[in-house]
mmCIF file of C-alpha atoms in Angstrom:
data_model
loop_
_atom_site.group_PDB
_atom_site.id
_atom_site.type_symbol
_atom_site.label_atom_id
_atom_site.label_comp_id
_atom_site.label_asym_id
_atom_site.label_seq_id
_atom_site.Cartn_x
_atom_site.Cartn_y
_atom_site.Cartn_z
ATOM 1 C CA MET D 13 -1.232 -72.992 -42.249
ATOM 2 C CA LYS D 14 -3.869 -70.394 -41.514
ATOM 3 C CA LEU D 15 -2.533 -69.667 -37.531
ATOM 4 C CA ASP D 16 0.500 -69.136 -39.425
ATOM 5 C CA ALA D 17 -0.284 -66.483 -41.895
ATOM 6 C CA SER D 18 -2.481 -64.880 -39.205
ATOM 7 C CA ALA D 19 0.618 -65.211 -36.525
ATOM 8 C CA ALA D 20 2.908 -63.482 -39.520
ATOM 9 C CA ILE D 21 0.742 -61.072 -39.890
ATOM 10 C CA LEU D 22 -0.068 -59.451 -37.092
ATOM 11 C CA THR D 23 4.030 -59.793 -35.789
ATOM 12 C CA LEU D 24 4.378 -57.984 -39.360
ATOM 13 C CA ALA D 25 1.352 -55.162 -38.018
ATOM 14 C CA CYS D 26 3.016 -55.145 -34.503
ATOM 15 C CA GLY D 27 6.480 -54.411 -36.165
ATOM 16 C CA VAL D 28 5.522 -51.655 -38.320
ATOM 17 C CA LEU D 29 3.331 -49.621 -35.787
ATOM 18 C CA LEU D 30 6.681 -49.603 -33.066
ATOM 19 C CA ALA D 31 8.497 -48.663 -35.784
ATOM 20 C CA SER D 32 6.799 -45.523 -36.934
ATOM 21 C CA PRO D 33 7.684 -43.475 -33.961
ATOM 22 C CA ALA D 34 11.096 -44.332 -33.621
ATOM 23 C CA SER D 35 11.816 -44.251 -37.535
ATOM 24 C CA ALA D 36 10.472 -40.562 -37.302
ATOM 25 C CA GLN D 37 12.733 -39.392 -34.651
ATOM 26 C CA SER D 38 15.523 -40.034 -36.082
ATOM 27 C CA LYS D 39 15.073 -38.788 -40.018
ATOM 28 C CA PRO D 40 18.606 -37.400 -40.723
ATOM 29 C CA GLY D 41 18.894 -33.906 -41.766
ATOM 30 C CA ALA D 42 15.813 -33.121 -40.246
ATOM 31 C CA GLN D 43 15.579 -30.049 -37.091
ATOM 32 C CA ALA D 44 13.913 -29.773 -34.137
ATOM 33 C CA PRO D 45 11.042 -27.442 -34.249
ATOM 34 C CA ALA D 46 12.361 -23.913 -32.364
ATOM 35 C CA THR D 47 11.012 -23.282 -29.521
ATOM 36 C CA LYS D 48 10.318 -20.434 -27.489
ATOM 37 C CA ALA D 49 12.515 -19.095 -24.507
ATOM 38 C CA ALA D 50 10.515 -20.226 -21.004
ATOM 39 C CA PRO D 51 9.226 -17.204 -19.616
ATOM 40 C CA VAL D 52 11.808 -15.987 -17.002
ATOM 41 C CA ALA D 53 9.539 -16.192 -13.301
ATOM 42 C CA PRO D 54 9.945 -12.701 -11.194
ATOM 43 C CA ALA D 55 12.297 -12.900 -8.834
ATOM 44 C CA PRO D 56 10.824 -13.533 -5.606
ATOM 45 C CA ALA D 57 9.956 -10.285 -2.908
ATOM 46 C CA ALA D 58 12.619 -9.215 -0.564
ATOM 47 C CA PRO D 59 12.171 -11.410 2.679
ATOM 48 C CA ALA D 60 10.122 -9.218 5.389
ATOM 49 C CA ARG D 61 12.783 -7.746 8.420
ATOM 50 C CA PHE D 62 12.135 -6.306 11.667
ATOM 51 C CA VAL D 63 11.757 -2.911 12.038
ATOM 52 C CA LYS D 64 12.883 -1.111 14.754
ATOM 53 C CA MET D 65 9.798 1.245 16.186
ATOM 54 C CA PHE D 66 10.419 4.656 18.580
ATOM 55 C CA LYS D 67 9.591 4.800 21.649
ATOM 56 C CA GLY D 68 8.603 8.418 22.778
ATOM 57 C CA THR D 69 7.789 11.804 21.631
ATOM 58 C CA ALA D 70 8.045 11.232 17.747
ATOM 59 C CA ASP D 71 8.811 14.292 15.812
ATOM 60 C CA ILE D 72 6.871 14.863 12.653
ATOM 61 C CA GLU D 73 6.744 17.990 9.893
ATOM 62 C CA ILE D 74 3.398 18.479 8.472
ATOM 63 C CA ILE D 75 2.141 20.820 5.243
ATOM 64 C CA GLN D 76 -1.603 21.251 5.550
ATOM 65 C CA ALA D 77 -3.871 21.943 2.581
ATOM 66 C CA ALA D 78 -6.662 24.512 2.889
ATOM 67 C CA PRO D 79 -9.737 22.073 3.493
ATOM 68 C CA LYS D 80 -12.165 22.109 0.533
ATOM 69 C CA LYS D 81 -15.934 20.983 0.683
ATOM 70 C CA ILE D 82 -16.602 18.151 -1.571
ATOM 71 C CA GLY D 83 -20.235 17.137 -1.530
ATOM 72 C CA ASN D 84 -21.105 16.518 1.801
ATOM 73 C CA ASP D 85 -17.738 16.516 3.081
ATOM 74 C CA MET D 86 -15.098 18.948 4.447
ATOM 75 C CA VAL D 87 -11.941 17.212 2.908
ATOM 76 C CA THR D 88 -8.666 18.122 4.246
ATOM 77 C CA VAL D 89 -4.996 16.337 2.775
ATOM 78 C CA LEU D 90 -2.199 15.911 4.986
ATOM 79 C CA LYS D 91 1.446 15.867 4.120
ATOM 80 C CA LEU D 92 3.223 13.944 6.602
ATOM 81 C CA ARG D 93 7.081 13.577 7.386
ATOM 82 C CA ASN D 94 9.025 11.261 9.985
ATOM 83 C CA MET D 95 11.784 13.002 11.585
ATOM 84 C CA SER D 96 12.437 11.030 14.110
ATOM 85 C CA PRO D 97 15.285 8.422 14.011
ATOM 86 C CA ALA D 98 13.250 5.457 13.605
ATOM 87 C CA ALA D 99 9.797 4.276 12.426
ATOM 88 C CA VAL D 100 6.770 5.359 13.898
ATOM 89 C CA SER D 101 4.281 2.481 14.298
ATOM 90 C CA LEU D 102 0.018 2.770 13.852
ATOM 91 C CA LEU D 103 -0.408 6.654 13.615
ATOM 92 C CA LYS D 104 -3.230 8.298 14.354
ATOM 93 C CA VAL D 105 -4.535 11.832 13.230
ATOM 94 C CA ASP D 106 -7.946 13.377 14.191
ATOM 95 C CA GLU D 107 -9.686 16.196 12.880
ATOM 96 C CA TYR D 108 -12.068 18.000 15.186
ATOM 97 C CA TRP D 109 -14.555 21.286 13.759
ATOM 98 C CA TYR D 110 -15.415 23.867 15.850
ATOM 99 C CA ASP D 111 -18.998 26.430 15.941
ATOM 100 C CA ARG D 112 -18.094 29.853 16.581
ATOM 101 C CA LYS D 113 -19.003 29.081 20.438
ATOM 102 C CA MET D 114 -15.825 26.920 20.254
ATOM 103 C CA GLN D 115 -18.035 23.604 20.725
ATOM 104 C CA VAL D 116 -17.115 20.375 18.773
ATOM 105 C CA VAL D 117 -19.217 20.321 15.762
ATOM 106 C CA SER D 118 -17.713 17.261 13.115
ATOM 107 C CA GLY D 119 -14.760 15.442 12.765
ATOM 108 C CA ASP D 120 -12.833 12.357 11.298
ATOM 109 C CA SER D 121 -10.059 10.185 12.682
ATOM 110 C CA GLN D 122 -7.326 8.471 10.162
ATOM 111 C CA ALA D 123 -4.522 5.980 10.855
ATOM 112 C CA TYR D 124 -1.452 5.337 8.779
ATOM 113 C CA ARG D 125 -0.899 1.252 9.608
ATOM 114 C CA LYS D 126 2.382 0.449 8.516
ATOM 115 C CA PRO D 127 5.816 1.268 10.094
ATOM 116 C CA PHE D 128 6.010 5.114 9.102
ATOM 117 C CA ASN D 129 10.040 4.966 8.504
ATOM 118 C CA PRO D 130 12.660 7.947 9.260
ATOM 119 C CA GLY D 131 12.221 10.367 6.081
ATOM 120 C CA GLU D 132 9.332 8.832 4.404
ATOM 121 C CA VAL D 133 6.600 11.023 3.182
ATOM 122 C CA ILE D 134 2.852 9.830 3.251
ATOM 123 C CA GLU D 135 -0.282 11.778 2.847
ATOM 124 C CA ILE D 136 -3.348 11.622 4.597
ATOM 125 C CA THR D 137 -6.698 12.397 3.903
ATOM 126 C CA LEU D 138 -9.294 13.463 6.490
ATOM 127 C CA LYS D 139 -12.937 13.735 5.812
ATOM 128 C CA SER D 140 -15.560 15.513 8.417
ATOM 129 C CA PRO D 141 -19.199 15.577 7.255
ATOM 130 C CA VAL D 142 -20.535 19.350 6.350
ATOM 131 C CA LYS D 143 -22.380 21.186 9.397
ATOM 132 C CA PRO D 144 -23.994 24.817 8.801
ATOM 133 C CA ASP D 145 -21.589 26.450 11.499
ATOM 134 C CA LEU D 146 -18.058 25.242 10.931
ATOM 135 C CA TYR D 147 -15.729 27.209 12.071
ATOM 136 C CA LYS D 148 -12.242 26.295 12.450
ATOM 137 C CA ASN D 149 -10.518 22.609 12.889
ATOM 138 C CA GLN D 150 -7.658 21.478 15.055
ATOM 139 C CA PHE D 151 -5.889 18.280 14.901
ATOM 140 C CA ALA D 152 -4.485 16.089 17.529
ATOM 141 C CA PHE D 153 -2.037 13.006 16.381
ATOM 142 C CA SER D 154 -0.871 9.820 18.297
ATOM 143 C CA HIS D 155 0.830 6.709 18.014
ATOM 144 C CA ALA D 156 1.582 3.353 19.113
ATOM 145 C CA ASN D 157 3.861 4.055 21.732
ATOM 146 C CA GLY D 158 3.906 7.787 23.074
ATOM 147 C CA GLU D 159 3.005 11.414 21.748
ATOM 148 C CA VAL D 160 3.874 13.343 18.429
ATOM 149 C CA ARG D 161 4.945 16.617 18.512
ATOM 150 C CA VAL D 162 4.389 18.260 15.322
ATOM 151 C CA LYS D 163 6.462 21.167 13.633
ATOM 152 C CA ALA D 164 4.397 23.169 10.422
ATOM 153 C CA VAL D 165 6.456 23.772 7.191
ATOM 154 C CA LYS D 166 5.796 25.268 4.076
ATOM 155 C CA LYS D 167 7.594 22.292 2.105
ATOM 156 C CA PHE D 168 10.247 19.375 2.890
ATOM 157 C CA GLU D 169 13.679 20.394 2.922
#
């Protein structure tokens, strides 16, 4: 008899444990708790596409700000606009500073490593170390597939 009583208690306990979660889910009139809307993932970036690069002499318009002495550097800011029919690759700007005897005293070089698309305006900052006899500066432009023809303007149209 003892075995039958303990088996009955064990069966009853298992039934109660298994029935509790099932009955908790099926309560009549109970509403499910409000859930927050899942955050919307941003749209994936547009896939990279091929950009045709310009070959030959590229045309660029330039607006040059006056050079300023900041700390131990002469800082020159150039705004450039690509007037070529295709993108210019690896645009490079070299600045040379001369003394009164027209000897190169100082300079800097900066490269724009992205494709410089037609009509795009970019800004390049050149920093040359200050020397006591800086007189005049000059720029040299080049790109990966040829030369650059520069036209100075007051503003971009």
